[in-house]
XYZ file of C-alpha atoms in Angstrom:
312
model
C -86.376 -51.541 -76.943
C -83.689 -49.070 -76.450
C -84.468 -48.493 -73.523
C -83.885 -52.410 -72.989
C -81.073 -52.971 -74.701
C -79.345 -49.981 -72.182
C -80.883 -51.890 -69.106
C -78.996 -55.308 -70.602
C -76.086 -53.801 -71.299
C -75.973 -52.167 -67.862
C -76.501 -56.109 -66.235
C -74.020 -57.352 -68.414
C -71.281 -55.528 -66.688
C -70.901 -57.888 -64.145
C -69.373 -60.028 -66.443
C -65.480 -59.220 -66.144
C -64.265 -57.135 -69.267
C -62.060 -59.653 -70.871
C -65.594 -61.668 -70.710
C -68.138 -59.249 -72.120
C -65.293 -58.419 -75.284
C -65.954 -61.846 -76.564
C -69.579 -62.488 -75.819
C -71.140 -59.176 -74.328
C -73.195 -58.126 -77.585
C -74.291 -62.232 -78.065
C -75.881 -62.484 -74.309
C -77.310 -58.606 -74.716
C -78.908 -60.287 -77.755
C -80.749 -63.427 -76.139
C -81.832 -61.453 -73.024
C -83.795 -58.793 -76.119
C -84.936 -61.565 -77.680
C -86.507 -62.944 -74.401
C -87.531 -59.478 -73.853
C -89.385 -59.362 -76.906
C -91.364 -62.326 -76.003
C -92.629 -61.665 -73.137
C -91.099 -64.784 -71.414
C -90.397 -63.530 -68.006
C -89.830 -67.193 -66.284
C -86.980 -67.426 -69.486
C -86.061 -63.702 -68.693
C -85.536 -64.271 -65.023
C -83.892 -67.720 -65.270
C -81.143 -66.078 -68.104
C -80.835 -63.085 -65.547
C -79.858 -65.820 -62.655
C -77.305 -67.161 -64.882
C -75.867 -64.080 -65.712
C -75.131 -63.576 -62.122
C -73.761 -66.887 -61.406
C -71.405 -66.878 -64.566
C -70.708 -62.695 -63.457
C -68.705 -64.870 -60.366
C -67.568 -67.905 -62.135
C -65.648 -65.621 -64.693
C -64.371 -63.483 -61.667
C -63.259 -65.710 -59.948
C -62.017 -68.230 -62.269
C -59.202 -71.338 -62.388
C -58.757 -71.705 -65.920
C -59.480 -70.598 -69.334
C -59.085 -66.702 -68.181
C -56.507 -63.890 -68.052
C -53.625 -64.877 -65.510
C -54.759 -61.864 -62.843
C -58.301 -63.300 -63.085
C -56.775 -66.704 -62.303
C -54.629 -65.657 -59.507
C -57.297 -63.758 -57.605
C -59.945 -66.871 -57.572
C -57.223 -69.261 -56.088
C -56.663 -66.032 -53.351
C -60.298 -66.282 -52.434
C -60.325 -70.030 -52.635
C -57.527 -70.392 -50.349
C -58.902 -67.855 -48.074
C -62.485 -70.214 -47.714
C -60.137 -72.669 -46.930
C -57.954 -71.355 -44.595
C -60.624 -69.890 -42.902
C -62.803 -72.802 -42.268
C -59.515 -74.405 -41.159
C -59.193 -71.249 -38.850
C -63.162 -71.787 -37.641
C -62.644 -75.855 -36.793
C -59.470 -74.915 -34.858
C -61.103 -72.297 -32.417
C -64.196 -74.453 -32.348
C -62.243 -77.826 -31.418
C -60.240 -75.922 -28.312
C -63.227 -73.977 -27.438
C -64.599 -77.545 -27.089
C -61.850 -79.093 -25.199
C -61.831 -75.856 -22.855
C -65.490 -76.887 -22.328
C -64.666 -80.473 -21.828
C -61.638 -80.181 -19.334
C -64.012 -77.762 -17.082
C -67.055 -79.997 -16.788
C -64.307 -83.023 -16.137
C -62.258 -81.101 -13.562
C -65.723 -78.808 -11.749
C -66.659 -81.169 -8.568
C -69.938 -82.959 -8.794
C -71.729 -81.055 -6.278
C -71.435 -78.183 -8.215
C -74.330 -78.851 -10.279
C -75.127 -74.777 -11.134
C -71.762 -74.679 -12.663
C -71.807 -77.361 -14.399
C -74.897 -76.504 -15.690
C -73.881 -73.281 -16.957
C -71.136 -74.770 -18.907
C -73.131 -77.604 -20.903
C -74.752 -74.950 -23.239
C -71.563 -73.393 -24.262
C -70.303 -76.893 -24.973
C -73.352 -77.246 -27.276
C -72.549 -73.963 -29.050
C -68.894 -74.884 -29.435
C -69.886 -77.991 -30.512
C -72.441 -76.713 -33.134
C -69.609 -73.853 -34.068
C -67.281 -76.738 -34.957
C -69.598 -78.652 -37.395
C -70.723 -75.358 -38.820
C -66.840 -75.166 -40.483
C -66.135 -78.547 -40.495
C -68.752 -80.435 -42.374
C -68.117 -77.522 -45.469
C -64.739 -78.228 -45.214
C -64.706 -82.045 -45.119
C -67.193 -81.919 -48.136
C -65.071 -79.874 -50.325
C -61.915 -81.466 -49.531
C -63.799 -85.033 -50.388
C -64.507 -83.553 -53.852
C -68.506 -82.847 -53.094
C -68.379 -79.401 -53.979
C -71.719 -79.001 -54.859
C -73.434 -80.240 -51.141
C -70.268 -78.413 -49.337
C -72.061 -75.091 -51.232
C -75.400 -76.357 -50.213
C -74.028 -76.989 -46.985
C -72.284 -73.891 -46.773
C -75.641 -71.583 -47.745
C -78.062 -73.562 -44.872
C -75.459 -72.937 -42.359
C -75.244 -69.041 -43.919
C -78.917 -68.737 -43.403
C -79.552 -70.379 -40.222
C -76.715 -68.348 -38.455
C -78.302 -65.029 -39.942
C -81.514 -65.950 -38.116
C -79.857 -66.432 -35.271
C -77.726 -63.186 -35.319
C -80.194 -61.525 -35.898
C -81.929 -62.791 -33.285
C -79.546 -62.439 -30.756
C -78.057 -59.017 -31.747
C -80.796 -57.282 -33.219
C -80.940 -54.882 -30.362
C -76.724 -54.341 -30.078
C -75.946 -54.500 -33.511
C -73.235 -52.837 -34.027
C -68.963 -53.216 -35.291
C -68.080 -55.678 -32.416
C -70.328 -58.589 -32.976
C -69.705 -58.330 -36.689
C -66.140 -58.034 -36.526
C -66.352 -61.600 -34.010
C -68.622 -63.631 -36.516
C -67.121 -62.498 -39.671
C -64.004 -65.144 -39.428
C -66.850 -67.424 -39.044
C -68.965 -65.536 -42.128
C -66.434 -65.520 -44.381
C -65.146 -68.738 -45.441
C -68.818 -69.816 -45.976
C -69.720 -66.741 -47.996
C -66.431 -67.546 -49.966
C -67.211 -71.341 -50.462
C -70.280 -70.570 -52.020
C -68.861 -67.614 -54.440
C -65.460 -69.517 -55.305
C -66.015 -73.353 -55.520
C -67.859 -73.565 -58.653
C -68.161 -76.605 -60.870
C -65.041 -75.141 -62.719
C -62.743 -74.487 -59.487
C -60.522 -77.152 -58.671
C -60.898 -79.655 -56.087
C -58.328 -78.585 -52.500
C -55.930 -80.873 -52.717
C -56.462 -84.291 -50.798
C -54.130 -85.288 -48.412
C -52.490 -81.748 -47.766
C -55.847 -80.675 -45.935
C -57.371 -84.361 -45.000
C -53.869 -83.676 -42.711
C -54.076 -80.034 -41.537
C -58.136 -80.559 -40.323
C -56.923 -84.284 -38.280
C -54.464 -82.327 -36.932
C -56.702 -79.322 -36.084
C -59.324 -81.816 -34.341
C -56.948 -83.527 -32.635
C -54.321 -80.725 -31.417
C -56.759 -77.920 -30.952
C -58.543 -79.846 -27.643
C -54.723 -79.544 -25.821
C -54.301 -76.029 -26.633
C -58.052 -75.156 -25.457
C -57.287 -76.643 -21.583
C -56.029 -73.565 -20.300
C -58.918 -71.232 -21.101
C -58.099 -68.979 -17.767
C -54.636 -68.542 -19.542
C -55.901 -67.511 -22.768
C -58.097 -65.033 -20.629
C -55.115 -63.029 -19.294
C -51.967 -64.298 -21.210
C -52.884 -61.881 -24.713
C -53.156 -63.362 -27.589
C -54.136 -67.023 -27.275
C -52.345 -70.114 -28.020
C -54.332 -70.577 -31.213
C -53.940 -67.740 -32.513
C -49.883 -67.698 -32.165
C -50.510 -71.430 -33.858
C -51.979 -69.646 -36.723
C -49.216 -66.958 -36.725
C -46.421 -69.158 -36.270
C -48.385 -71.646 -39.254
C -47.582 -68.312 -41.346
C -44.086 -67.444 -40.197
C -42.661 -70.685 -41.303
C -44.633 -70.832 -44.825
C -42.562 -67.506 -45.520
C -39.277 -69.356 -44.719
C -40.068 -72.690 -46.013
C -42.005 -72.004 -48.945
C -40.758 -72.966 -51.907
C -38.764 -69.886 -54.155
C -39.779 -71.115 -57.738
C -43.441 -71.494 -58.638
C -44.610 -69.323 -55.745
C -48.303 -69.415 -55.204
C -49.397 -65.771 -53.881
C -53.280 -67.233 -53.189
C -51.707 -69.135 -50.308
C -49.701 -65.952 -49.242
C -51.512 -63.443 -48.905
C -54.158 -65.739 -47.777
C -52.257 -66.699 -44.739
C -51.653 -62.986 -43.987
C -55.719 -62.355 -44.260
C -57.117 -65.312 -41.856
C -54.015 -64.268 -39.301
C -55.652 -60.547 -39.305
C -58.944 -61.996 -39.049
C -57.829 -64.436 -36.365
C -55.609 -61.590 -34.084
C -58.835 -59.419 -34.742
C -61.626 -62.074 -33.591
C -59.203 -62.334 -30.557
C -59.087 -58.274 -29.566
C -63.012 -58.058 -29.646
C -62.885 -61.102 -27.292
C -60.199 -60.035 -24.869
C -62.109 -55.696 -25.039
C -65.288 -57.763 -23.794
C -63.307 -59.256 -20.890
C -59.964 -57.471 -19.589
C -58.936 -53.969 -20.711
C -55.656 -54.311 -22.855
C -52.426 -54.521 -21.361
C -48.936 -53.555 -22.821
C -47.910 -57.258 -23.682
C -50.945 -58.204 -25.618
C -49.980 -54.996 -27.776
C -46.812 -55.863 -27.839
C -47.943 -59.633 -29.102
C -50.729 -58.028 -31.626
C -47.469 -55.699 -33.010
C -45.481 -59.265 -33.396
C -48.446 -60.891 -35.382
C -49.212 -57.653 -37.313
C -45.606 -57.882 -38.791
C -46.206 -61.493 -39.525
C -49.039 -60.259 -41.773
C -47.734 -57.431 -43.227
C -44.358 -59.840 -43.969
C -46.865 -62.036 -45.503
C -48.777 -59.653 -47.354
C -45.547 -58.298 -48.818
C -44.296 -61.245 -50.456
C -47.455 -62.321 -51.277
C -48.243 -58.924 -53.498
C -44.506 -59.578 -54.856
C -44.924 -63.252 -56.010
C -48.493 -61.717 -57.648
C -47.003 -59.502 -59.526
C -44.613 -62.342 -60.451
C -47.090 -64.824 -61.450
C -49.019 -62.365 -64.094
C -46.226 -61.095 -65.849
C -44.443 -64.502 -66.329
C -48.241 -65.770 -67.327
C-alpha cells in the first residue's frame, strides 16, 4: 500500500497547490480505499475525475486564488478570440471563393471546377469555428465542448491523412490557429466558467460573417500585397483596444489575449505567403508593424496582471 499511496500522491499533483492543501490527503484517501477493494471501474472513473477537476481548478473563474482566476479568463478569451479569428478567415476565404466562380466565364468549366472544392473546404473551415462559437455564446456550453471535441477528432483524421508523409513545423504552425481555440474550449469552458457575454460577441461574429466576404474579394491582392486585409483587421481590432480600453478595472485575459491570436494570425499568414511568393521587404516591414502591436499588447497586458493579483 505504500507503494500506492506514493503512486496517488504522485496523480494528485495535478491538482493546483492551493487545491491539494485543502483536500490532497482526503482524495489520496478515497482513491486507497478504492484501491483496497479492488474496484477498478470505481478506481478508473475517480482517476477521470481527478483529471477533469486537475483543469477545472487550473483554470478556474471563481472560488480560487486571484492568479488562478486571471489565467482561466486568459485562456477563455483566447478560445474565443480565436474561433472569432477562424470564422473571419473562413468567411473571406469563402467570399474569395464566391467572387471567382461569379466573375470566371462559363466556358471555363476546368476552372471553375477546380475552385468548387476549395469553396467546400472554406465552407466546412467556417462551420468548424463557428458552430463552437455560436453554441457557447448561446449559453450551451456543454454541446459547444461536444462540438468542439468531434470537430478535434475528425480534423486529426484528416491531418493525418493528408500530411502524414510531410509532417513537419509548417503545416502545424497553419492549423494550429485553427487547433487551438477548440483544444481551449474544451479545457476552459467548464460547467463553472462563465457564460461569454451575449451581445458583445452575438455582434463581433455578425459582423465577422458579414464583413469578412468584402475583405476576401481581392484574393490576388492578398497574394502579393503582405500581410492580408484580415489580418491588419485583427491588428488594427488590437491597436484600438489599447487606446480605448477602459483604465480602471482592466481585464489582462482580453489583453494579452489579443496580442496571442494577432501572433497566431501574422504567423498563419507567413507560412501561407513562404508557400507562395518569397518575402519581400514590405511584408517585413508590415510583420515588424504588427509584431509591435503584440508586443504593445503583451506589455500592458502583463502590467494590468500584475495589477489585478495584487489588488485581489
Amino acid at each position: 500500500m505504500i507503494g500506492a499511496e506514493a503512486r496517488y500522491r504522485t496523480l494528485v499533483r495535478i491538482l493546483p497547490a492551493w487545491y491539494r492543501a485543502e483536500r490532497g490527503d482526503e482524495m489520496v484517501g478515497t482513491l486507497l480505499d478504492l484501491h483496497g477493494e479492488r474496484a477498478r471501474a470505481a478506481l478508473w472513473s475517480e482517476l477521470w475525475a481527478l483529471l477533469a477537476l486537475g483543469v477545472r481548478t487550473r483554470l478556474a473563474a471563481r472560488a480560487a486564488p486571484a492568479r488562478t482566476v486571471a489565467f482561466g479568463d486568459l485562456v477563455r478569451q483566447v478560445a474565443l478570440l480565436g474561433l472569432l479569428w477562424c470564422v473571419l478567415k473562413s468567411a473571406g476565404n469563402v467570399g474569395g471563393a464566391l467572387w471567382t466562380l461569379f466573375t470566371t466565364p462559363g466556358y471555363d468549366l476546368g476552372f471553375r471546377a477546380a475552385v468548387t472544392p476549395v469553396l467546400i473546404k472554406d465552407l466546412v473551415s467556417l462551420g468548424a469555428a463557428l458552430i463552437p462559437l455560436v453554441l457557447l455564446v448561446d449559453g450551451w456550453r456543454r454541446t459547444a465542448r461536444i462540438a468542439a471535441g468531434a470537430i478535434l477528432a475528425a480534423g486529426a483524421i484528416w491531418f493525418l491523412t493528408r500530411h502524414w508523409f510531410d509532417l513537419g513545423p509548417e503545416p502545424v504552425l497553419y492549423f494550429a490557429p485553427q487547433w487551438l481555440p477548440l483544444v481551449l474550449v474544451l479545457a476552459a469552458f467548464h460547467v463553472d466558467a462563465p457564460p461569454p457575454p451575449a451581445r458583445l460577441w452575438w455582434c463581433a461574429t455578425g459582423a465577422s460573417v458579414v464583413l469578412a466576404p468584402a475583405l476576401g474579394f481581392p484574393r490576388e491582392l492578398n497574394m502579393i500585397s503582405g500581410l492580408g486585409p484580415l489580418v491588419w483587421l485583427y491588428a488594427i481590432a488590437g491597436a484600438g483596444w489599447l487606446l480605448l480600453r477602459r483604465r480602471t478595472g482592466p481585464r489582462p485575459g482580453r489583453t494579452l489575449a489579443l496580442a496571442l491570436c494577432i501572433a497566431l494570425a501574422v504567423i498563419q499568414n507567413l507560412v501561407l505567403k513562404y508557400e507562395i511568393l518569397p518575402l519581400s521587404a514590405m511584408l517585413i516591414a508590415q510583420v515588424c508593424c504588427a509584431g509591435a502591436i503584440v508586443v504593445a499588447l503583451t506589455v500592458v497586458g502583463i502590467r494590468d496582471y500584475r495589477r489585478t493579483v495584487v489588488k485581489s
